[in-house]
Amino acid sequence: MTERISIGQLYPNAVSPASTRRTPVQQPVSTSDNPTFQKLFQEQFVRFSHHAEVRLKERGIQLKPEQLNKLSNAIDKVAAKGAKDALMILGGNALIVNVPNRIVVTALDGNSMSEHVFTQIDSAIIIS
């Protein structure tokens, strides 16, 4: 026997199969077509920054569920127009919203709004 046998080789002259079967490679699903749960969750709800929560408490502003729904719809409208930071007037209160992240950045009541200059916003909406 002059044939060389390697470790792990049971038969020295084993016949290889005639053809190998290839399974088609599946392409990963694009995330742009199927958004993740977290992205859908963030797109549906309005969030409040810590600063906004403090301002709401300080100024005694309480938003009802129907007001939050109106706010969410308003964010959708200004987002469709390409807004980044918006001033939203809701029930006599002013809210500054970061539109892409759907985060209320700060809040002012009617008394705090008088003669107040709003800067660094690119859109405004009055929610009735």
XYZ file of C-alpha atoms in Angstrom:
128
model
C 0.000 0.000 0.000
C 1.609 3.130 -1.145
C -1.382 5.379 -0.866
C -1.263 7.985 1.757
C -4.039 8.029 4.364
C -4.744 11.230 6.273
C -6.306 11.486 9.675
C -10.057 11.716 9.321
C -10.077 9.986 5.943
C -11.834 6.656 6.178
C -11.378 5.506 2.609
C -8.176 6.426 0.768
C -9.668 6.743 -2.745
C -13.154 7.884 -1.934
C -15.307 8.881 -4.858
C -16.663 12.387 -4.669
C -20.311 12.919 -5.535
C -21.093 13.655 -9.171
C -22.655 17.023 -8.447
C -23.031 19.045 -5.333
C -26.379 20.424 -4.480
C -26.412 24.157 -3.915
C -29.102 25.886 -1.990
C -29.975 29.374 -3.141
C -28.721 32.100 -0.861
C -31.587 34.135 0.516
C -31.083 37.863 0.491
C -31.653 39.576 3.834
C -34.891 41.475 4.061
C -34.411 45.183 3.573
C -35.147 47.173 6.714
C -36.354 50.151 4.713
C -39.290 48.130 3.390
C -40.095 46.481 6.730
C -39.551 48.905 9.605
C -38.631 47.479 12.967
C -41.050 47.359 15.872
C -39.070 49.992 17.737
C -39.233 52.369 14.778
C -42.972 51.832 14.417
C -43.402 52.364 18.153
C -41.471 55.623 18.071
C -43.422 56.857 15.055
C -46.750 56.305 16.781
C -46.205 58.011 20.117
C -45.120 61.398 21.340
C -42.325 61.414 23.896
C -41.340 64.152 26.314
C -37.802 65.184 27.183
C -36.867 65.522 30.840
C -36.781 69.298 30.413
C -40.305 69.294 28.948
C -41.609 67.108 31.783
C -40.173 69.530 34.346
C -41.716 72.515 32.530
C -45.113 70.801 32.327
C -45.061 70.153 36.086
C -43.763 73.636 36.970
C -46.416 75.354 34.884
C -49.266 73.030 35.804
C -49.880 71.907 32.237
C -51.742 68.620 31.948
C -52.368 67.081 28.558
C -55.393 64.852 28.120
C -55.288 61.727 25.927
C -57.298 63.440 23.170
C -54.826 66.351 23.222
C -51.928 63.906 22.888
C -53.723 62.334 19.935
C -54.146 65.768 18.307
C -50.479 66.495 18.996
C -49.450 63.228 17.358
C -51.568 64.029 14.287
C -50.049 67.514 14.107
C -46.548 66.030 14.239
C -47.500 63.782 11.322
C -48.684 66.828 9.336
C -45.551 68.901 9.875
C -43.341 65.857 9.266
C -45.035 65.424 5.881
C -43.936 68.992 5.066
C -40.338 68.213 6.059
C -40.238 70.104 9.356
C -37.435 69.459 11.824
C -38.352 71.617 14.839
C -41.881 72.957 15.202
C -43.797 75.297 17.474
C -47.186 73.786 18.283
C -49.909 75.825 19.966
C -52.299 73.468 21.754
C -55.062 74.664 24.062
C -53.346 77.923 24.990
C -49.999 76.209 25.581
C -46.920 76.244 23.370
C -44.873 73.121 22.737
C -41.568 72.962 20.892
C -41.282 69.572 19.198
C -38.337 67.851 17.560
C -40.329 66.374 14.686
C -38.077 63.538 13.401
C -37.720 62.094 16.925
C -41.303 62.971 17.968
C -40.013 64.486 21.210
C -41.535 67.488 22.960
C -38.472 69.521 23.891
C -40.098 72.212 26.041
C -43.508 73.565 27.016
C -44.863 77.010 27.889
C -48.211 78.055 29.298
C -50.173 81.118 28.167
C -48.518 83.443 30.701
C -44.996 82.361 29.737
C -45.713 82.855 26.031
C -46.446 86.576 26.157
C -43.720 88.506 24.345
C -41.631 85.335 24.107
C -39.416 84.986 21.039
C -39.243 81.462 19.627
C -35.988 80.675 17.843
C -34.567 77.685 16.017
C -37.912 76.468 14.690
C -38.724 75.934 11.038
C -42.495 75.583 11.263
C -45.492 76.338 13.431
C -48.976 74.853 13.720
C -52.031 75.867 15.715
C -53.906 72.790 16.898
C -57.606 73.358 17.499
